Amino acid sequence: MSPFQTVRGMRDFLPKEANMMRYIESKARKIAGLYGYKEIITPVVESYKLLAAKAGEEVRLRMYTFKDLGGRMVALRPEFTPSIARLVATTLKNEPKPFRLFCVGSLYRYDEPQQGRYREFWQSNFELMGTQKPEADAEILMLTGDLMKSVGLKNVFFKVGHVGVLRRIMASEGIDEKMQNSVMQLMDKKQYQDALEVIGKAKASQKCLNTFKRLIKLKSGNFSEVLKKIRGHVKDYEEALNAVENLEEILTLFLDSGCKIGINLEASFARGLEYYTGMVFEAYIPEMDIALGGGGRYDKLIELFGGESTPAVGVAHGLDRIMLAMQKQKVGLELKAEKKVMIIPTKKELKNVALKISHILRKEGITAEVEVMGRKVSKALEDADRRGMDYAVIVGERELKENAVVVRDLKKREQSTIKMENIVNSIRNELI
Ligand code: AMP
């Protein structure tokens, strides 16, 4: 591998993409503020044990794991949830509930790189902890819808399911949790035949197999009709019926809230991470078949880390994929057009004045770059044009004697001599 190439699966973000990523991040932070989620920052490196504890096999096998110089088994975080669960089980354990926590940052998974799948990727993550109520699940759906809309995406829809339906059927057939996990993982990868084989081998009843087959066949459509069908299929499993009811309540709350997001209900929808216990969902746009974000309810994870029972629901939004989606839908960034100014000294003895003017402009919130290549004025103006600057401040000896400079509007190609004390005002109010 050449040392001048990025490592496979890793990317550089050049200014345009970096700007877009930060824009999406700023929208996520805005949503966090609007919904009352407090930001926390957790480490990229965590104990391997913590990260492996309840991640699905998919994620566990793809962790960047190593021994640090002190001999500790550690890993780069493949997701945020274990770090947050650790905090809630320890430092935050006596804080009043609910917790609304937000974090954003990079994550690492040794996935096979492809469009929208990288080994280093970015997420914004929202967790609502301490309640089992369906309005909490609805809130996570709502804020995800709001984020997708706030970056300008159109026709976003959610694929929704409830792992409780399948898991509770298996539990009532005596299938243990480990076996349930393998079934859920196969369902997640849409390897339905293999999932049915595992259930068969676990000595589940024919009724159970038939129910699974029917649920797998059920495809999305009008959500109340699909719900009715699911209810019919699982009517003999009381616990599973409770899960269906819970899902109905969540979706009704969400749709009644006024968030206009399409719902595709899928009875056989599972997600790779093992810790989900209830509603699960993913966000999509029609132009892409990879999820822009996903999450769900996980009521047992905090206990697993030794905390007290803390039901929770959360979501992770894939910022890289949201960026891809925006590019696919040709969404522009709504950025405030800031005026940019290039300051050009006409001779090297005047660079101190150029720096001084730049300092004054920046203090007033105006973006200012100083010509640092020692170019002649005509070349420097060409360069300023090429860089899309709005104004050039030309610092010349003659004008300086009058305590003035030449300010040139590069778009209109007009210029005036302006007194030092009026530079800010003339640029801000476009008075050239
Ligand atoms: P997960 O933590 O697997 O539930 O993923 C949540 C979201 O993170 C997904 O819906 C994707 O948008 C994003 N994501 C997960 N893995 C990757 C990856 N390898 N590359 C880019 N984005 C990813």
CSV table of C-alpha atoms and ligand atoms in Angstrom, one decimal:
chain,number,residue,atom,x,y,z
A,1,MET,CA,0.0,0.0,0.0
A,2,SER,CA,1.4,3.4,-1.0
A,3,PRO,CA,1.7,5.7,2.1
A,4,PHE,CA,0.2,8.4,-0.1
A,5,GLN,CA,-3.1,6.6,-0.6
A,6,THR,CA,-5.9,6.7,2.0
A,7,VAL,CA,-6.3,3.4,3.7
A,8,ARG,CA,-9.0,1.2,2.1
A,9,GLY,CA,-12.4,2.3,3.3
A,10,MET,CA,-11.2,5.7,4.6
A,11,ARG,CA,-11.8,9.0,2.8
A,12,ASP,CA,-10.7,12.6,2.7
A,13,PHE,CA,-13.4,15.2,2.7
A,14,LEU,CA,-12.3,18.1,0.5
A,15,PRO,CA,-13.7,21.6,1.3
A,16,LYS,CA,-17.0,21.1,-0.6
A,17,GLU,CA,-17.8,17.8,1.0
A,18,ALA,CA,-16.5,18.9,4.4
A,19,ASN,CA,-18.8,21.9,4.2
A,20,MET,CA,-21.7,19.7,3.4
A,21,MET,CA,-21.0,17.3,6.2
A,22,ARG,CA,-20.7,20.1,8.7
A,23,TYR,CA,-24.0,21.6,7.3
A,24,ILE,CA,-25.8,18.3,8.0
A,25,GLU,CA,-24.2,18.1,11.4
A,26,SER,CA,-25.4,21.6,12.2
A,27,LYS,CA,-28.9,20.6,11.2
A,28,ALA,CA,-28.8,17.6,13.5
A,29,ARG,CA,-27.5,19.8,16.3
A,30,LYS,CA,-30.4,22.2,15.6
A,31,ILE,CA,-32.9,19.4,15.9
A,32,ALA,CA,-31.3,18.2,19.1
A,33,GLY,CA,-31.7,21.8,20.5
A,34,LEU,CA,-35.4,22.0,19.4
A,35,TYR,CA,-36.2,18.6,21.0
A,36,GLY,CA,-34.3,19.2,24.2
A,37,TYR,CA,-31.5,16.7,23.6
A,38,LYS,CA,-28.3,17.5,25.4
A,39,GLU,CA,-25.0,16.9,23.6
A,40,ILE,CA,-22.4,14.6,25.1
A,41,ILE,CA,-19.0,13.7,23.7
A,42,THR,CA,-17.7,10.2,24.3
A,43,PRO,CA,-14.3,8.6,23.4
A,44,VAL,CA,-13.6,7.0,20.1
A,45,VAL,CA,-11.6,4.2,21.9
A,46,GLU,CA,-13.6,2.1,24.3
A,47,SER,CA,-13.0,-1.2,26.0
A,48,TYR,CA,-13.6,-4.1,23.6
A,49,LYS,CA,-15.7,-5.8,26.2
A,50,LEU,CA,-18.1,-2.9,26.4
A,51,LEU,CA,-18.5,-2.6,22.6
A,52,ALA,CA,-18.8,-6.4,22.1
A,53,ALA,CA,-21.3,-7.0,24.9
A,54,LYS,CA,-24.5,-6.7,23.0
A,55,ALA,CA,-23.6,-5.8,19.4
A,56,GLY,CA,-24.8,-8.2,16.8
A,57,GLU,CA,-22.3,-10.6,15.4
A,58,GLU,CA,-22.2,-8.6,12.2
A,59,VAL,CA,-20.8,-5.6,14.0
A,60,ARG,CA,-18.7,-7.5,16.5
A,61,LEU,CA,-16.7,-9.2,13.8
A,62,ARG,CA,-16.1,-6.0,12.0
A,63,MET,CA,-14.6,-4.0,14.9
A,64,TYR,CA,-11.2,-2.4,14.7
A,65,THR,CA,-9.8,-4.2,17.8
A,66,PHE,CA,-6.3,-3.9,19.2
A,67,LYS,CA,-4.2,-4.1,22.4
A,68,ASP,CA,-3.1,-0.6,23.5
A,69,LEU,CA,0.5,-0.2,24.8
A,70,GLY,CA,-0.7,-1.0,28.3
A,71,GLY,CA,-2.0,-4.4,27.2
A,72,ARG,CA,-5.8,-3.4,27.3
A,73,MET,CA,-8.1,-4.9,24.7
A,74,VAL,CA,-9.7,-1.9,23.2
A,75,ALA,CA,-11.6,-1.1,20.0
A,76,LEU,CA,-12.6,1.9,17.9
A,77,ARG,CA,-16.3,2.5,18.5
A,78,PRO,CA,-18.6,0.9,15.9
A,79,GLU,CA,-21.6,2.7,17.3
A,80,PHE,CA,-22.5,5.2,20.1
A,81,THR,CA,-25.1,3.3,22.1
A,82,PRO,CA,-22.7,1.2,24.3
A,83,SER,CA,-20.8,4.4,25.4
A,84,ILE,CA,-24.1,6.1,26.3
A,85,ALA,CA,-25.4,3.0,28.1
A,86,ARG,CA,-22.1,2.9,30.1
A,87,LEU,CA,-22.6,6.6,31.1
A,88,VAL,CA,-26.2,6.1,32.1
A,89,ALA,CA,-25.4,3.0,34.1
A,90,THR,CA,-22.6,4.8,36.0
A,91,THR,CA,-22.0,8.6,36.0
A,92,LEU,CA,-25.5,9.6,35.1
A,93,LYS,CA,-27.3,7.0,37.1
A,94,ASN,CA,-28.8,9.3,39.8
A,95,GLU,CA,-29.9,12.0,37.3
A,96,PRO,CA,-33.6,12.5,37.0
A,97,LYS,CA,-35.3,10.7,34.1
A,98,PRO,CA,-35.9,11.0,31.2
A,99,PHE,CA,-32.5,11.6,29.6
A,100,ARG,CA,-32.5,13.1,26.2
A,101,LEU,CA,-28.9,12.7,24.9
A,102,PHE,CA,-27.4,13.6,21.5
A,103,CYS,CA,-24.0,12.9,20.1
A,104,VAL,CA,-22.3,13.2,16.7
A,105,GLY,CA,-19.0,11.8,15.5
A,106,SER,CA,-17.1,9.2,13.5
A,107,LEU,CA,-17.5,5.4,13.9
A,108,TYR,CA,-15.4,2.5,12.6
A,109,ARG,CA,-16.5,-0.8,11.1
A,110,TYR,CA,-14.5,-3.1,8.9
A,111,ASP,CA,-17.3,-3.3,6.3
A,112,GLU,CA,-16.7,-4.1,2.6
A,113,PRO,CA,-16.4,-0.6,1.1
A,114,GLN,CA,-19.0,0.3,-1.5
A,115,GLN,CA,-21.3,3.2,-2.4
A,116,GLY,CA,-22.6,4.5,1.0
A,117,ARG,CA,-20.6,2.0,3.0
A,118,TYR,CA,-17.3,3.1,4.5
A,119,ARG,CA,-15.0,1.9,7.2
A,120,GLU,CA,-15.0,5.4,8.8
A,121,PHE,CA,-18.4,7.0,8.8
A,122,TRP,CA,-20.4,9.6,10.7
A,123,GLN,CA,-23.6,9.6,12.7
A,124,SER,CA,-25.8,11.8,14.7
A,125,ASN,CA,-27.3,9.8,17.5
A,126,PHE,CA,-30.3,10.6,19.6
A,127,GLU,CA,-31.3,8.5,22.7
A,128,LEU,CA,-34.4,9.0,24.8
A,129,MET,CA,-33.9,7.0,28.0
A,130,GLY,CA,-36.0,6.1,31.1
A,131,THR,CA,-39.4,5.5,29.6
A,132,GLN,CA,-41.3,2.7,27.9
A,133,LYS,CA,-44.1,4.9,26.7
A,134,PRO,CA,-45.0,4.8,23.0
A,135,GLU,CA,-44.8,8.6,22.8
A,136,ALA,CA,-41.0,8.3,23.2
A,137,ASP,CA,-40.8,6.0,20.2
A,138,ALA,CA,-43.0,8.4,18.3
A,139,GLU,CA,-40.7,11.3,19.2
A,140,ILE,CA,-37.6,9.4,17.8
A,141,LEU,CA,-39.5,8.9,14.5
A,142,MET,CA,-40.6,12.6,14.5
A,143,LEU,CA,-37.1,14.0,15.0
A,144,THR,CA,-35.7,11.7,12.3
A,145,GLY,CA,-38.4,13.0,9.9
A,146,ASP,CA,-37.6,16.6,10.9
A,147,LEU,CA,-33.9,16.1,10.3
A,148,MET,CA,-34.4,14.6,6.9
A,149,LYS,CA,-36.7,17.4,5.9
A,150,SER,CA,-34.5,20.1,7.4
A,151,VAL,CA,-31.6,19.1,5.1
A,152,GLY,CA,-34.1,19.4,2.2
A,153,LEU,CA,-34.7,15.7,1.4
A,154,LYS,CA,-38.0,14.8,-0.3
A,155,ASN,CA,-40.2,11.7,-0.3
A,156,VAL,CA,-38.5,10.2,2.8
A,157,PHE,CA,-40.2,7.1,4.1
A,158,PHE,CA,-39.7,4.8,7.1
A,159,LYS,CA,-39.5,1.1,7.0
A,160,VAL,CA,-40.9,0.0,10.4
A,161,GLY,CA,-41.3,-3.3,12.3
A,162,HIS,CA,-41.3,-4.6,15.9
A,163,VAL,CA,-38.8,-7.2,16.9
A,164,GLY,CA,-41.1,-8.1,19.8
A,165,VAL,CA,-43.5,-9.8,17.4
A,166,LEU,CA,-41.0,-12.4,16.1
A,167,ARG,CA,-39.0,-12.7,19.4
A,168,ARG,CA,-42.1,-13.3,21.5
A,169,ILE,CA,-43.4,-16.0,19.2
A,170,MET,CA,-40.0,-17.7,19.4
A,171,ALA,CA,-39.8,-17.2,23.2
A,172,SER,CA,-43.3,-18.8,23.7
A,173,GLU,CA,-42.0,-21.8,21.6
A,174,GLY,CA,-39.1,-22.2,24.0
A,175,ILE,CA,-36.4,-20.9,21.6
A,176,ASP,CA,-33.6,-19.4,23.7
A,177,GLU,CA,-32.2,-15.9,23.2
A,178,LYS,CA,-29.0,-17.1,21.4
A,179,MET,CA,-31.1,-18.9,18.8
A,180,GLN,CA,-33.5,-16.0,18.5
A,181,ASN,CA,-30.5,-13.8,17.7
A,182,SER,CA,-29.3,-16.0,14.9
A,183,VAL,CA,-32.9,-16.0,13.5
A,184,MET,CA,-33.1,-12.2,13.7
A,185,GLN,CA,-29.7,-11.8,12.0
A,186,LEU,CA,-30.8,-14.1,9.1
A,187,MET,CA,-34.1,-12.2,8.8
A,188,ASP,CA,-32.1,-8.9,8.8
A,189,LYS,CA,-30.1,-10.2,5.8
A,190,LYS,CA,-33.4,-11.4,4.2
A,191,GLN,CA,-32.1,-15.0,4.3
A,192,TYR,CA,-35.6,-16.2,5.2
A,193,GLN,CA,-35.2,-19.8,4.2
A,194,ASP,CA,-32.1,-20.2,6.5
A,195,ALA,CA,-34.0,-18.5,9.3
A,196,LEU,CA,-36.9,-20.9,8.9
A,197,GLU,CA,-34.4,-23.8,9.0
A,198,VAL,CA,-33.0,-22.6,12.3
A,199,ILE,CA,-36.5,-22.3,13.8
A,200,GLY,CA,-37.2,-25.8,12.5
A,201,LYS,CA,-34.1,-27.2,14.1
A,202,ALA,CA,-35.0,-25.5,17.4
A,203,LYS,CA,-38.0,-27.9,17.5
A,204,ALA,CA,-40.6,-25.2,17.2
A,205,SER,CA,-44.1,-26.2,16.3
A,206,GLN,CA,-45.5,-26.4,12.8
A,207,LYS,CA,-47.8,-23.5,13.8
A,208,CYS,CA,-44.8,-21.4,14.6
A,209,LEU,CA,-43.2,-22.1,11.3
A,210,ASN,CA,-46.4,-21.3,9.4
A,211,THR,CA,-46.8,-18.1,11.3
A,212,PHE,CA,-43.3,-17.1,10.4
A,213,LYS,CA,-43.9,-18.0,6.7
A,214,ARG,CA,-47.0,-15.8,6.7
A,215,LEU,CA,-45.3,-12.9,8.3
A,216,ILE,CA,-42.4,-13.1,5.9
A,217,LYS,CA,-44.8,-13.1,2.9
A,218,LEU,CA,-46.7,-10.0,4.2
A,219,LYS,CA,-45.3,-7.1,2.3
A,220,SER,CA,-45.8,-3.5,3.1
A,221,GLY,CA,-48.9,-1.5,2.1
A,222,ASN,CA,-51.5,0.5,3.8
A,223,PHE,CA,-50.3,0.4,7.4
A,224,SER,CA,-53.6,-0.3,9.2
A,225,GLU,CA,-54.4,-3.2,6.8
A,226,VAL,CA,-51.0,-4.7,7.3
A,227,LEU,CA,-51.4,-4.4,11.1
A,228,LYS,CA,-54.7,-6.1,10.9
A,229,LYS,CA,-53.2,-9.0,8.9
A,230,ILE,CA,-50.3,-9.3,11.3
A,231,ARG,CA,-52.7,-9.4,14.2
A,232,GLY,CA,-54.6,-12.2,12.5
A,233,HIS,CA,-51.4,-14.2,11.9
A,234,VAL,CA,-50.2,-14.0,15.5
A,235,LYS,CA,-53.5,-14.2,17.3
A,236,ASP,CA,-52.5,-17.4,19.2
A,237,TYR,CA,-49.4,-15.7,20.7
A,238,GLU,CA,-50.6,-13.3,23.3
A,239,GLU,CA,-47.2,-11.7,24.0
A,240,ALA,CA,-46.7,-11.1,20.3
A,241,LEU,CA,-50.2,-9.5,20.1
A,242,ASN,CA,-49.1,-7.0,22.8
A,243,ALA,CA,-46.1,-6.1,20.5
A,244,VAL,CA,-48.5,-5.5,17.6
A,245,GLU,CA,-50.6,-3.2,19.8
A,246,ASN,CA,-47.6,-1.3,21.0
A,247,LEU,CA,-46.5,-0.8,17.3
A,248,GLU,CA,-50.0,0.4,16.4
A,249,GLU,CA,-50.0,2.9,19.2
A,250,ILE,CA,-46.6,4.3,18.2
A,251,LEU,CA,-47.5,4.7,14.6
A,252,THR,CA,-50.8,6.3,15.3
A,253,LEU,CA,-49.2,8.8,17.6
A,254,PHE,CA,-46.5,9.5,15.0
A,255,LEU,CA,-49.0,10.0,12.1
A,256,ASP,CA,-51.4,12.1,14.2
A,257,SER,CA,-48.5,14.4,15.2
A,258,GLY,CA,-48.6,15.9,11.7
A,259,CYS,CA,-45.2,14.6,10.5
A,260,LYS,CA,-45.9,13.7,6.9
A,261,ILE,CA,-43.7,10.7,6.4
A,262,GLY,CA,-44.7,7.5,4.5
A,263,ILE,CA,-44.6,4.3,6.6
A,264,ASN,CA,-43.8,0.9,5.1
A,265,LEU,CA,-44.7,-1.7,7.7
A,266,GLU,CA,-42.9,-5.0,7.5
A,267,ALA,CA,-43.7,-7.8,9.9
A,268,SER,CA,-40.4,-9.6,9.2
A,269,PHE,CA,-38.2,-6.5,9.5
A,270,ALA,CA,-35.3,-7.1,11.9
A,271,ARG,CA,-32.1,-5.1,12.5
A,272,GLY,CA,-28.6,-6.4,12.9
A,273,LEU,CA,-28.0,-5.1,16.4
A,274,GLU,CA,-29.0,-7.7,19.0
A,275,TYR,CA,-30.1,-5.3,21.7
A,276,TYR,CA,-33.4,-4.2,20.1
A,277,THR,CA,-36.5,-5.2,22.0
A,278,GLY,CA,-39.4,-3.3,20.4
A,279,MET,CA,-40.1,-1.0,17.5
A,280,VAL,CA,-37.4,-0.8,14.9
A,281,PHE,CA,-37.2,1.4,11.9
A,282,GLU,CA,-35.0,2.7,9.0
A,283,ALA,CA,-35.3,5.9,6.9
A,284,TYR,CA,-35.0,5.8,3.1
A,285,ILE,CA,-35.5,7.9,0.0
A,286,PRO,CA,-36.9,6.2,-3.2
A,287,GLU,CA,-33.6,6.9,-5.1
A,288,MET,CA,-31.5,4.8,-2.8
A,289,ASP,CA,-31.8,1.3,-1.4
A,290,ILE,CA,-29.5,1.8,1.6
A,291,ALA,CA,-30.8,3.2,4.9
A,292,LEU,CA,-30.1,6.8,5.8
A,293,GLY,CA,-30.6,6.1,9.4
A,294,GLY,CA,-32.0,3.5,11.7
A,295,GLY,CA,-33.0,2.8,15.3
A,296,GLY,CA,-35.4,1.4,17.7
A,297,ARG,CA,-36.3,0.5,21.2
A,298,TYR,CA,-33.8,-1.3,23.5
A,299,ASP,CA,-35.1,-1.8,27.0
A,300,LYS,CA,-32.5,-4.2,28.5
A,301,LEU,CA,-29.2,-2.7,27.5
A,302,ILE,CA,-28.6,-0.5,30.5
A,303,GLU,CA,-29.2,-3.4,32.9
A,304,LEU,CA,-26.6,-5.4,30.9
A,305,PHE,CA,-24.1,-2.8,31.9
A,306,GLY,CA,-25.0,-3.1,35.6
A,307,GLY,CA,-27.3,-0.1,35.6
A,308,GLU,CA,-30.9,-0.1,36.9
A,309,SER,CA,-33.6,-1.1,34.5
A,310,THR,CA,-33.8,1.8,32.0
A,311,PRO,CA,-36.0,1.4,29.0
A,312,ALA,CA,-34.8,3.4,26.0
A,313,VAL,CA,-35.3,4.2,22.4
A,314,GLY,CA,-32.8,5.8,20.0
A,315,VAL,CA,-31.8,6.4,16.4
A,316,ALA,CA,-28.5,6.9,14.5
A,317,HIS,CA,-28.5,8.9,11.3
A,318,GLY,CA,-25.8,8.2,8.8
A,319,LEU,CA,-24.5,11.6,7.8
A,320,ASP,CA,-22.4,10.3,4.9
A,321,ARG,CA,-25.5,8.7,3.4
A,322,ILE,CA,-27.6,11.8,4.0
A,323,MET,CA,-25.0,13.7,2.0
A,324,LEU,CA,-25.2,11.1,-0.8
A,325,ALA,CA,-29.0,11.4,-0.7
A,326,MET,CA,-28.8,15.2,-1.0
A,327,GLN,CA,-26.5,14.8,-4.0
A,328,LYS,CA,-28.9,12.3,-5.6
A,329,GLN,CA,-31.8,14.7,-5.1
A,330,LYS,CA,-29.7,17.7,-6.1
A,331,VAL,CA,-30.5,19.5,-2.8
A,332,GLY,CA,-28.6,22.8,-2.5
A,333,LEU,CA,-27.4,24.1,0.9
A,334,GLU,CA,-29.2,27.0,2.3
A,335,LEU,CA,-26.2,28.9,3.5
A,336,LYS,CA,-26.2,32.6,4.2
A,337,ALA,CA,-24.1,34.3,1.5
A,338,GLU,CA,-21.3,35.9,3.5
A,339,LYS,CA,-19.3,38.6,1.8
A,340,LYS,CA,-15.7,37.7,1.2
A,341,VAL,CA,-12.9,40.2,0.9
A,342,MET,CA,-9.4,39.9,-0.5
A,343,ILE,CA,-6.9,42.5,0.8
A,344,ILE,CA,-4.1,43.3,-1.6
A,345,PRO,CA,-1.0,45.4,-0.6
A,346,THR,CA,0.4,47.1,-3.7
A,347,LYS,CA,3.9,46.8,-2.3
A,348,LYS,CA,5.6,44.7,0.4
A,349,GLU,CA,6.1,47.6,2.7
A,350,LEU,CA,2.3,47.9,3.1
A,351,LYS,CA,1.6,44.3,4.2
A,352,ASN,CA,1.4,45.5,7.8
A,353,VAL,CA,-1.5,47.7,6.8
A,354,ALA,CA,-3.1,44.9,4.9
A,355,LEU,CA,-3.0,42.6,8.0
A,356,LYS,CA,-4.4,45.4,10.1
A,357,ILE,CA,-7.4,45.9,7.8
A,358,SER,CA,-8.0,42.2,7.7
A,359,HIS,CA,-8.1,42.2,11.5
A,360,ILE,CA,-10.6,45.0,11.6
A,361,LEU,CA,-12.9,43.3,9.0
A,362,ARG,CA,-12.8,39.9,10.8
A,363,LYS,CA,-13.7,41.6,14.1
A,364,GLU,CA,-16.8,42.8,12.3
A,365,GLY,CA,-17.6,39.3,11.1
A,366,ILE,CA,-16.5,39.8,7.5
A,367,THR,CA,-14.4,37.1,5.9
A,368,ALA,CA,-11.0,38.5,4.9
A,369,GLU,CA,-8.0,36.9,3.2
A,370,VAL,CA,-4.8,38.7,2.7
A,371,GLU,CA,-2.8,38.3,-0.5
A,372,VAL,CA,0.2,36.3,0.6
A,373,MET,CA,1.8,35.3,-2.7
A,374,GLY,CA,3.5,38.7,-3.4
A,375,ARG,CA,1.5,39.0,-6.6
A,376,LYS,CA,1.1,42.2,-8.5
A,377,VAL,CA,-2.3,43.9,-8.1
A,378,SER,CA,-3.6,42.8,-11.6
A,379,LYS,CA,-2.7,39.2,-10.9
A,380,ALA,CA,-4.0,39.3,-7.4
A,381,LEU,CA,-7.3,40.6,-8.7
A,382,GLU,CA,-7.6,37.8,-11.2
A,383,ASP,CA,-6.9,35.3,-8.4
A,384,ALA,CA,-9.5,36.9,-6.1
A,385,ASP,CA,-12.0,36.6,-9.0
A,386,ARG,CA,-11.2,33.0,-9.5
A,387,ARG,CA,-11.7,32.3,-5.8
A,388,GLY,CA,-15.2,33.9,-5.9
A,389,MET,CA,-14.3,36.8,-3.6
A,390,ASP,CA,-16.8,39.7,-3.5
A,391,TYR,CA,-14.5,42.6,-2.9
A,392,ALA,CA,-10.9,43.5,-3.1
A,393,VAL,CA,-9.4,46.1,-0.8
A,394,ILE,CA,-6.3,47.5,-2.5
A,395,VAL,CA,-3.9,49.1,-0.1
A,396,GLY,CA,-1.9,51.8,-2.1
A,397,GLU,CA,0.6,54.4,-0.9
A,398,ARG,CA,-1.2,57.3,-2.5
A,399,GLU,CA,-4.6,56.6,-0.9
A,400,LEU,CA,-3.0,55.8,2.4
A,401,LYS,CA,-1.7,59.4,2.6
A,402,GLU,CA,-5.4,60.4,2.7
A,403,ASN,CA,-6.1,57.5,5.2
A,404,ALA,CA,-8.0,55.7,2.5
A,405,VAL,CA,-7.9,52.5,0.4
A,406,VAL,CA,-9.5,51.5,-2.9
A,407,VAL,CA,-12.4,49.1,-2.5
A,408,ARG,CA,-13.3,47.2,-5.6
A,409,ASP,CA,-16.6,45.3,-6.1
A,410,LEU,CA,-15.4,42.3,-8.1
A,411,LYS,CA,-18.9,41.3,-9.3
A,412,LYS,CA,-19.9,44.7,-10.6
A,413,ARG,CA,-16.3,45.6,-11.6
A,414,GLU,CA,-16.6,49.0,-10.0
A,415,GLN,CA,-14.4,50.7,-7.4
A,416,SER,CA,-14.2,53.7,-5.1
A,417,THR,CA,-11.7,55.3,-2.8
A,418,ILE,CA,-13.0,54.8,0.8
A,419,LYS,CA,-11.8,56.3,4.1
A,420,MET,CA,-10.4,53.7,6.5
A,421,GLU,CA,-13.2,54.2,9.0
A,422,ASN,CA,-15.8,53.6,6.3
A,423,ILE,CA,-14.5,50.3,4.9
A,424,VAL,CA,-16.7,48.0,7.0
A,425,ASN,CA,-19.8,50.1,6.4
A,426,SER,CA,-19.3,50.3,2.6
A,427,ILE,CA,-18.8,46.6,2.3
A,428,ARG,CA,-21.6,45.6,4.6
A,429,ASN,CA,-24.1,47.9,2.9
A,430,GLU,CA,-22.7,47.4,-0.6
A,431,LEU,CA,-22.0,51.1,-1.1
A,432,ILE,CA,-19.2,50.7,-3.6
B,1,AMP,P1,-26.6,1.1,12.5
B,1,AMP,O1,-25.7,1.7,13.6
B,1,AMP,O2,-26.0,-0.1,11.9
B,1,AMP,O3,-28.0,1.0,12.9
B,1,AMP,O4,-26.6,2.2,11.4
B,1,AMP,C1,-27.3,3.4,11.5
B,1,AMP,C2,-27.0,4.2,10.2
B,1,AMP,O5,-25.6,4.5,10.1
B,1,AMP,C3,-27.3,3.5,8.9
B,1,AMP,O6,-28.7,3.6,8.6
B,1,AMP,C4,-26.4,4.2,8.0
B,1,AMP,O7,-27.0,5.4,7.5
B,1,AMP,C5,-25.2,4.5,8.8
B,1,AMP,N1,-24.1,3.5,8.6
B,1,AMP,C6,-24.0,2.3,9.2
B,1,AMP,N2,-22.9,1.7,8.7
B,1,AMP,C7,-22.3,2.5,7.8
B,1,AMP,C8,-21.1,2.4,7.0
B,1,AMP,N3,-20.3,1.4,7.0
B,1,AMP,N4,-20.9,3.5,6.1
B,1,AMP,C9,-21.7,4.5,6.1
B,1,AMP,N5,-22.8,4.7,6.8
B,1,AMP,C10,-23.1,3.7,7.7
